[in-house]
PDB file of C-alpha atoms and ligand atoms in Angstrom:
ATOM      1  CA  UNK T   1       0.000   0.000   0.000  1.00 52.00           C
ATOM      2  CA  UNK T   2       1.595   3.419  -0.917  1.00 61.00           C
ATOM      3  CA  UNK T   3       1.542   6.103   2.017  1.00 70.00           C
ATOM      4  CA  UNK T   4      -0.909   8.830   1.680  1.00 78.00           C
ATOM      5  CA  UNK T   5       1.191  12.303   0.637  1.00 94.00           C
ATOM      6  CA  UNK T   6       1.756  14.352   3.428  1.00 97.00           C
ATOM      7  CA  UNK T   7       0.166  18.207   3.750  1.00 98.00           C
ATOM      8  CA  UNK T   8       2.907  20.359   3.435  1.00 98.00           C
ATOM      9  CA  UNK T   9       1.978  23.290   6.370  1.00 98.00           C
ATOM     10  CA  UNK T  10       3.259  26.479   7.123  1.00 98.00           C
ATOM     11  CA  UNK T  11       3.389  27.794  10.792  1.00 98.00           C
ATOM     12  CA  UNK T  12       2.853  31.565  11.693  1.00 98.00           C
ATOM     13  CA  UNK T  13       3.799  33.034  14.963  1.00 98.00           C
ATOM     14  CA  UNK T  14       4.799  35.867  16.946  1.00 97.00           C
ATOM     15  CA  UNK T  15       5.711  34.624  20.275  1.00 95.00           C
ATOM     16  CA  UNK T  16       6.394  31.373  22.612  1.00 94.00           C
ATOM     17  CA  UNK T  17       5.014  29.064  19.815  1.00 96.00           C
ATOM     18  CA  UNK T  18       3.564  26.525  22.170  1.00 98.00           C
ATOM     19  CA  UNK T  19       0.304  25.675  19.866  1.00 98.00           C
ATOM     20  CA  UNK T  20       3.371  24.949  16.985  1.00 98.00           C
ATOM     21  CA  UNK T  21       5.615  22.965  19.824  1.00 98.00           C
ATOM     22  CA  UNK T  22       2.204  20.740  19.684  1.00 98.00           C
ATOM     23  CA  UNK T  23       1.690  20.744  16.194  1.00 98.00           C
ATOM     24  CA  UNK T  24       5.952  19.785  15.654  1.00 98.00           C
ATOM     25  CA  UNK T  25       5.669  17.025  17.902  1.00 98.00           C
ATOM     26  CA  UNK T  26       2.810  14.993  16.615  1.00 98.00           C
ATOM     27  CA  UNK T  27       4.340  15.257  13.002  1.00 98.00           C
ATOM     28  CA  UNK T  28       8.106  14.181  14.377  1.00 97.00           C
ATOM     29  CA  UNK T  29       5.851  11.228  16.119  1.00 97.00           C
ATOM     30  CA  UNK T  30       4.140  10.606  13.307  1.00 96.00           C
ATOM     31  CA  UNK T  31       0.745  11.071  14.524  1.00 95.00           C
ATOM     32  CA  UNK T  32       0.127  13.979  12.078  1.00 97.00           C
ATOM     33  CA  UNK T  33       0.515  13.262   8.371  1.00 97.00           C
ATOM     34  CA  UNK T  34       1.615  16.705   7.922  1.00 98.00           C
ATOM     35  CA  UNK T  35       5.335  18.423   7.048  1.00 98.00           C
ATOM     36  CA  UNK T  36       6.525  20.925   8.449  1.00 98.00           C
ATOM     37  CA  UNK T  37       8.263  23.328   5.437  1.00 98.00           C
ATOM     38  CA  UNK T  38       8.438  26.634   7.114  1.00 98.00           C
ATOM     39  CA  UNK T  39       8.107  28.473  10.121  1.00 98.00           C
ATOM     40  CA  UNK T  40       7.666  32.605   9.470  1.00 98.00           C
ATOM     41  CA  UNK T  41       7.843  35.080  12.301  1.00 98.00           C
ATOM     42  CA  UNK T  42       7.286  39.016  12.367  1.00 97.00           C
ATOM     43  CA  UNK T  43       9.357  38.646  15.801  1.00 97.00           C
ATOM     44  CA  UNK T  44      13.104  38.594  15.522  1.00 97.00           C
ATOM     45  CA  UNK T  45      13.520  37.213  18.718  1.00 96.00           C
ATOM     46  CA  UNK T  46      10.464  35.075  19.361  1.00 97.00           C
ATOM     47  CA  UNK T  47      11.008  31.783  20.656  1.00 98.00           C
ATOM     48  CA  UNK T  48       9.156  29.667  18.126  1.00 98.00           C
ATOM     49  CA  UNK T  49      11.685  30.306  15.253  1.00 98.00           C
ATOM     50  CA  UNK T  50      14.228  28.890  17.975  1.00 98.00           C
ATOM     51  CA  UNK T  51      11.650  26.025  18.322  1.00 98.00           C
ATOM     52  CA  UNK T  52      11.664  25.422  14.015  1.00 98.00           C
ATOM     53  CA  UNK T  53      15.401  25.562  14.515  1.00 98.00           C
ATOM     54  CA  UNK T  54      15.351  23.089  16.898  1.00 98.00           C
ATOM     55  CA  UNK T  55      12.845  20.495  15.068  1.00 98.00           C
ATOM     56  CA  UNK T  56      15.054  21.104  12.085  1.00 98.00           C
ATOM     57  CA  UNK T  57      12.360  23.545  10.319  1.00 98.00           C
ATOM     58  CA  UNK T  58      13.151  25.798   7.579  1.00 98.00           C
ATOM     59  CA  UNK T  59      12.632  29.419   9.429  1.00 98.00           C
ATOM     60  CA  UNK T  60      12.292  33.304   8.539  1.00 98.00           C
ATOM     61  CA  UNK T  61      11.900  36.448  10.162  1.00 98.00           C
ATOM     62  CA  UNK T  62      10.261  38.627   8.148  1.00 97.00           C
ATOM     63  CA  UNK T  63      10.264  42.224   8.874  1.00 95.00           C
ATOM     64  CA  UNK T  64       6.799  43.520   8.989  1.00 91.00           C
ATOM     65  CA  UNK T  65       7.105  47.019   8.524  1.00 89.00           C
ATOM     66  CA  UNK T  66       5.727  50.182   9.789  1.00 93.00           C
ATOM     67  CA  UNK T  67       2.156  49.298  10.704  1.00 93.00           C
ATOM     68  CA  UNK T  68       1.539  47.513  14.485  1.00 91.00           C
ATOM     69  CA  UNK T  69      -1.260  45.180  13.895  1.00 93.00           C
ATOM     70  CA  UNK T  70      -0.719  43.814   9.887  1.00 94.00           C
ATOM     71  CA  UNK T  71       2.273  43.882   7.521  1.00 95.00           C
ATOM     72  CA  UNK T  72       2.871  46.335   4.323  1.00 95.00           C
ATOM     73  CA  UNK T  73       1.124  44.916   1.614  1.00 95.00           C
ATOM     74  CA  UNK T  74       4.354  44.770  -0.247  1.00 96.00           C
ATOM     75  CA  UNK T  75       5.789  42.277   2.895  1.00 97.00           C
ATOM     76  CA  UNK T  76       2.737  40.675   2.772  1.00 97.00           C
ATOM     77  CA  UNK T  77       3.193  39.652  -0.936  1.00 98.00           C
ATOM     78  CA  UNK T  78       6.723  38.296  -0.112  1.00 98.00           C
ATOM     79  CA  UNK T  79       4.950  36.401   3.184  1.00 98.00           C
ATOM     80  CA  UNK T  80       2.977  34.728   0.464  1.00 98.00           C
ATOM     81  CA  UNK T  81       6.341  34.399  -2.242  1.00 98.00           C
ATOM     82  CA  UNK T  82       8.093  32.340   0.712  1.00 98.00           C
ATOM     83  CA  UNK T  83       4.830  30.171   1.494  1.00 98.00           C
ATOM     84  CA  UNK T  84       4.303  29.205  -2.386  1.00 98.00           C
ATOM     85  CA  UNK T  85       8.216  28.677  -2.640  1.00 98.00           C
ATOM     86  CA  UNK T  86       8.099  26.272   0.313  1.00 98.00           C
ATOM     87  CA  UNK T  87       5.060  24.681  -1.520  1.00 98.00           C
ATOM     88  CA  UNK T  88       2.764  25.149   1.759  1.00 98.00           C
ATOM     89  CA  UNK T  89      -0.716  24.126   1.009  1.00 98.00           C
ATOM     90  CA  UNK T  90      -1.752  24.939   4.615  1.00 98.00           C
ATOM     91  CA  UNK T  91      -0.992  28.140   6.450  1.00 98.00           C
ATOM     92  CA  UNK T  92      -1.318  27.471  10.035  1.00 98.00           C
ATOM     93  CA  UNK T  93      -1.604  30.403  12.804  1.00 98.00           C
ATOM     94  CA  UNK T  94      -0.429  29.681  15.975  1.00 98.00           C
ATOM     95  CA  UNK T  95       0.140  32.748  18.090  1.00 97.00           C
ATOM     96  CA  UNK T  96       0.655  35.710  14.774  1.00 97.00           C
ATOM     97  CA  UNK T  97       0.014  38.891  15.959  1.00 96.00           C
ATOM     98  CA  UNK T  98      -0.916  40.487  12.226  1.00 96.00           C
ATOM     99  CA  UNK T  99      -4.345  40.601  10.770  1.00 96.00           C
ATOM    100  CA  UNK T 100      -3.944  38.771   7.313  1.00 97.00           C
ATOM    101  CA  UNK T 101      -5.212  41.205   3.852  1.00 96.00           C
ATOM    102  CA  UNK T 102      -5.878  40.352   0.464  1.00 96.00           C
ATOM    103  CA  UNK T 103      -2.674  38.860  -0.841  1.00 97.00           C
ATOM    104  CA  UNK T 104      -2.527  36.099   1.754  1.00 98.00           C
ATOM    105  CA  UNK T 105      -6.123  35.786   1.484  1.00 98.00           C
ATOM    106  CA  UNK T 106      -6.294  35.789  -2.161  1.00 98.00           C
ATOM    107  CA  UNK T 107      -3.468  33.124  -2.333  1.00 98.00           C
ATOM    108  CA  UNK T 108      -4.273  31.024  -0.049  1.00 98.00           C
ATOM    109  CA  UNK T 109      -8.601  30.592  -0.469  1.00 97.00           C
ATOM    110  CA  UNK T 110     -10.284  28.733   3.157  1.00 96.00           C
ATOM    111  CA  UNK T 111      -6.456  27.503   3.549  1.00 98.00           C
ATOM    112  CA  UNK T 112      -5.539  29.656   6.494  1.00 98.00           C
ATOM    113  CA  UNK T 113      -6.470  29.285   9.895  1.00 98.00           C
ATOM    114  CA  UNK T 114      -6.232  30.247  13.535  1.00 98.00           C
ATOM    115  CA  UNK T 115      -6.944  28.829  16.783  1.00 98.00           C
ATOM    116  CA  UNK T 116      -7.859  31.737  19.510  1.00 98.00           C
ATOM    117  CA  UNK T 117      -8.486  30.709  23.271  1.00 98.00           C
ATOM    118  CA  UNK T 118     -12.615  31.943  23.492  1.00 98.00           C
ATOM    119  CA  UNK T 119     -15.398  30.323  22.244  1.00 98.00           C
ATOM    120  CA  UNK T 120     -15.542  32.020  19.098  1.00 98.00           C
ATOM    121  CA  UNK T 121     -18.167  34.423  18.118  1.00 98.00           C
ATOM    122  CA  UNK T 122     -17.880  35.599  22.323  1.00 98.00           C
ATOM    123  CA  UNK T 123     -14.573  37.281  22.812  1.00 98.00           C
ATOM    124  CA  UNK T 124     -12.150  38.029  20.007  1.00 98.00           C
ATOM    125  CA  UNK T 125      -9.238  40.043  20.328  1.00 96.00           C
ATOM    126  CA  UNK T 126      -6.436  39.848  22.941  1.00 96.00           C
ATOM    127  CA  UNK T 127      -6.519  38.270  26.374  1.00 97.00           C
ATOM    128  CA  UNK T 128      -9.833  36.120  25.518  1.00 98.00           C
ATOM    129  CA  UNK T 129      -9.672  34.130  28.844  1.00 98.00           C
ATOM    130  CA  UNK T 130      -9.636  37.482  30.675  1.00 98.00           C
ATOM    131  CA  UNK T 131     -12.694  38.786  28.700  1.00 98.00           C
ATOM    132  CA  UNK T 132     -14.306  35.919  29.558  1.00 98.00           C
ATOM    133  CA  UNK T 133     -13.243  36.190  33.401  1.00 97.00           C
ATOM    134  CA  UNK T 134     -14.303  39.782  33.996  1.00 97.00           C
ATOM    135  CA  UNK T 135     -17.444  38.786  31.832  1.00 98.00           C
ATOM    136  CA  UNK T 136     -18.536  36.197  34.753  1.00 97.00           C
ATOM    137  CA  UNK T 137     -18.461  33.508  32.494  1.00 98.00           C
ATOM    138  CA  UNK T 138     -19.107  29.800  33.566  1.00 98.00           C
ATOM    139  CA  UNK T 139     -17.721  28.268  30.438  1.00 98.00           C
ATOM    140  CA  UNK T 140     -15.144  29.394  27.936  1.00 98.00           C
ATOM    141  CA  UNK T 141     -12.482  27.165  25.695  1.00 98.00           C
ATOM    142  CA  UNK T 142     -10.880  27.483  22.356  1.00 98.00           C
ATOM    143  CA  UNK T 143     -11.650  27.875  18.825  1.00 98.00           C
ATOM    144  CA  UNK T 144     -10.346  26.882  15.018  1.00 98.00           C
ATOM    145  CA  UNK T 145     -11.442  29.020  12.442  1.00 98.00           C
ATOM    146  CA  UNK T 146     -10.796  30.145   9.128  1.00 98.00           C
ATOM    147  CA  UNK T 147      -8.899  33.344   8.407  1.00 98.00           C
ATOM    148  CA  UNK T 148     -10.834  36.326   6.762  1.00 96.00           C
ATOM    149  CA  UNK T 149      -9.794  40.017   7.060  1.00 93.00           C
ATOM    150  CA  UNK T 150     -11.698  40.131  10.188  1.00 94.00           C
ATOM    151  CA  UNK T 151      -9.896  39.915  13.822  1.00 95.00           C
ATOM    152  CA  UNK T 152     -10.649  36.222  14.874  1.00 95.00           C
ATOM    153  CA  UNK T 153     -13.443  36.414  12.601  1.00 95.00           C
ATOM    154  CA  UNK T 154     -13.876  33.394   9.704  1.00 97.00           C
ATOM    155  CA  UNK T 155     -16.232  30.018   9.704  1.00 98.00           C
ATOM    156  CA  UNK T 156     -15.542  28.015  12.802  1.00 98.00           C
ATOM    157  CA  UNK T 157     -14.175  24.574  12.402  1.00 98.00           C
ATOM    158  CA  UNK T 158     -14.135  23.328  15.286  1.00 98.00           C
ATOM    159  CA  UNK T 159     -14.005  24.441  19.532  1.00 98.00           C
ATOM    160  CA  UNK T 160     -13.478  22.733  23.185  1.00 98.00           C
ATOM    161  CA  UNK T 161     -15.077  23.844  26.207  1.00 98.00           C
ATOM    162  CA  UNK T 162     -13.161  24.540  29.325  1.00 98.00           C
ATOM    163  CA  UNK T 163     -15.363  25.263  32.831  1.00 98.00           C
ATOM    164  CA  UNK T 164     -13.812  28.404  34.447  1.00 98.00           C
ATOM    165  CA  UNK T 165     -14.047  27.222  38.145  1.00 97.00           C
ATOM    166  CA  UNK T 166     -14.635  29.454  41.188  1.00 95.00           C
ATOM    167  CA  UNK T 167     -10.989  30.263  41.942  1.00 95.00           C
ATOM    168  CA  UNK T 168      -9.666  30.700  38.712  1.00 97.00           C
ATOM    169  CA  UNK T 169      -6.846  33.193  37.753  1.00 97.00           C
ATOM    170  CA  UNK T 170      -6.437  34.596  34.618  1.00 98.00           C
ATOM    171  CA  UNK T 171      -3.492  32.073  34.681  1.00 98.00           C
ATOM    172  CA  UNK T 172      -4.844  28.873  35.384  1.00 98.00           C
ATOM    173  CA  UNK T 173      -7.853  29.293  33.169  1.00 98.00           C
ATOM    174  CA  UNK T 174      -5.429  30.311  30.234  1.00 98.00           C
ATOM    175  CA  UNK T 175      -3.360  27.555  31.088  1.00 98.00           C
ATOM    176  CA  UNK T 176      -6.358  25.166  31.038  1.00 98.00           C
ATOM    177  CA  UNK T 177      -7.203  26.826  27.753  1.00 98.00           C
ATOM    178  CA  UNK T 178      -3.757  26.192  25.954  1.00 98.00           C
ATOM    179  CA  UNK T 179      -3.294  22.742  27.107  1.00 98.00           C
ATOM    180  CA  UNK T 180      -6.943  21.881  25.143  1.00 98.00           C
ATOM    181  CA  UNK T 181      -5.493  23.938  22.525  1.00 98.00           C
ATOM    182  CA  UNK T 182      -2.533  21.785  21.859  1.00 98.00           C
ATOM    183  CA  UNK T 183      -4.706  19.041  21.119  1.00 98.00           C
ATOM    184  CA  UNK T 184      -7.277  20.893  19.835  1.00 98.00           C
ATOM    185  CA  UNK T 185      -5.233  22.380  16.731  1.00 98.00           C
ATOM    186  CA  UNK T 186      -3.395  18.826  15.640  1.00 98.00           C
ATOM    187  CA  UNK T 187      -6.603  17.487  15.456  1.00 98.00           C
ATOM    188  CA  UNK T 188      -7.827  19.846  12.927  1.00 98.00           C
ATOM    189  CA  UNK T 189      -4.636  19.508  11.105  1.00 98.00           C
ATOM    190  CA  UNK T 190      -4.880  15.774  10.923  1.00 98.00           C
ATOM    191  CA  UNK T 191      -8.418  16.426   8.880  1.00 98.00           C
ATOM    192  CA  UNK T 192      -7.061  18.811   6.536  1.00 98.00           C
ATOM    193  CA  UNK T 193      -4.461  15.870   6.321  1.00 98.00           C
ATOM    194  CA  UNK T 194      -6.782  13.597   5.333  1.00 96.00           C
ATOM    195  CA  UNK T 195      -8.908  15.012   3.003  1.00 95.00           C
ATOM    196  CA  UNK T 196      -5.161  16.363   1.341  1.00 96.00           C
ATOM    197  CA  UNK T 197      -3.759  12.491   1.314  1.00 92.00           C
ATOM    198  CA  UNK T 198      -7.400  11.440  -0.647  1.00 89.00           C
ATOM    199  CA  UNK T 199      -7.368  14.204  -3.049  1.00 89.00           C
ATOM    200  CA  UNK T 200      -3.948  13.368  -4.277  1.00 85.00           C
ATOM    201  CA  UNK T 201      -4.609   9.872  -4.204  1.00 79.00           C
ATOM    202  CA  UNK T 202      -7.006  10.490  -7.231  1.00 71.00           C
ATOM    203  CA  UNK T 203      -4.486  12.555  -8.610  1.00 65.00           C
ATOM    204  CA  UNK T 204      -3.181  10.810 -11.899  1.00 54.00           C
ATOM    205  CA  UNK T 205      -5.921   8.254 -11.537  1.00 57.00           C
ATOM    206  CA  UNK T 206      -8.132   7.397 -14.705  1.00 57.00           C
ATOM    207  CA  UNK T 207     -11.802   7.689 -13.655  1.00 52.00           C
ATOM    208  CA  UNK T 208     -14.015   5.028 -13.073  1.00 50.00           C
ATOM    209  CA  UNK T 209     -15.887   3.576 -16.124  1.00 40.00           C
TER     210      UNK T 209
HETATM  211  C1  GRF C 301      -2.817  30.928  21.700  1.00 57.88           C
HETATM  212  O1  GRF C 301      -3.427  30.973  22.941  1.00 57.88           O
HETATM  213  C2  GRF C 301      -3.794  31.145  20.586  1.00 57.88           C
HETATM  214  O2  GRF C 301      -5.076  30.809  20.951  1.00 57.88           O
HETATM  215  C3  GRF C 301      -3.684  32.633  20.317  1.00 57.88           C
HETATM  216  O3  GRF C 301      -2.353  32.945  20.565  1.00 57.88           O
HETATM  217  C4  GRF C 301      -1.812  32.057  21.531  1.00 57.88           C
HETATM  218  C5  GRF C 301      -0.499  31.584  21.014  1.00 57.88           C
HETATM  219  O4  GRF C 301       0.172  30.859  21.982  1.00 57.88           O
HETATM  220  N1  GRF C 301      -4.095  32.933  18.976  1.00 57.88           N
HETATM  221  P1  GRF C 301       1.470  30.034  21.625  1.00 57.88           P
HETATM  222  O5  GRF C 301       2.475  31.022  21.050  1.00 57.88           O
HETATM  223  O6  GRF C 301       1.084  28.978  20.646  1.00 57.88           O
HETATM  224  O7  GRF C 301       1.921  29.485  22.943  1.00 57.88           O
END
């Protein structure tokens, strides 16, 4: 039997990179029929191009220009040059701090996505677990989505539920959050891995008569 192809996926991030730590791990183990062919940051130092470096993952910085909360449109059209190069089919955020415009958007059509720690429509935009703290929430979790020029906007794939419990802080509900999120976000993966192995299974392959 031949192996299915794997889905070549691109990881965006600005910071610690602990959603892509996740995502690394269950490809190295083999869990994830996904590879890994480039991880981009808009963060010189953040630690998740340390973390490609140290999985052995092509990595870039790429300078994002003078705007705070999305790149130039000219940086944003080399973000997408150095995706196609790598020959990423999936574009993976995990922790990037830009909102995405029309030449990511345009390049890559309901092949982007996100994972943000609210349950998604309630509470987009930084510190979700906070929001839903002060909010007097009883139950928050995490979200996939797809990407659209919205702020952790886009059809919803898929979410988890976490209880927020009496004595929660801000910390131990975000880090009940993340740790569904690392499981959360592979599993996603490993469908867009799926239906990607199929497809190019039929690739080549004389229909039916
Ligand atoms: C995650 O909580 C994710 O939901 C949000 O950004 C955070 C990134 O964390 N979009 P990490 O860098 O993956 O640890």
């Amino acid at each position: 039997m031949t192996e299915m192809k794997r889905l070549p996926v691109g990881i965006l991030g600005s910071g610690k990179g602990s959603n892509c730590r996740a995502i690394l791990e269950r490809i190295r183990s083999g869990d994830l029929a996904a590879e890994a062919r480039l991880v981009v940051s808009d963060v010189l130092e953040a630690p998740i191009l340390d973390m490609a470096r140290e999985f052995g993952v092509a990595n870039a910085y790429l300078p994002p220009g003078r705007f705070r909360t999305r790149l130039e449109p000219d940086v944003e059209q080399q973000l997408v040059q150095m995706l196609r190069d790598a020959g990423v089919e999936l574009v993976v955020l995990a922790g990037f701090m830009r909102v995405l415009h029309e030449p990511m958007l345009k390049a890559f059509p309901r092949r982007i996505i996100n994972i943000h720690p609210s349950l998604l429509p309630k509470f987009p935009g930084l510190e979700a677990w906070k929001q839903a703290l002060v909010a007097g929430e009883t139950v928050t979790g995490c979200t996939v989505h797809y990407v659209d020029e919205q702020i952790d906007h886009g059809q919803i794939l898929a979410q988890k539920e976490v209880k927020i419990l009496p004595n929660d802080t801000a910390e131990s509900l975000h880090a009940r959050i993340q740790f569904l999120e690392h499981q959360l976000y592979p599993a996603v993966i490993a469908e867009f891995c799926q239906r990607y192995g199929k497809a190019s299974q039929h690739v080549g392959r004389r229909p039916d008569k």
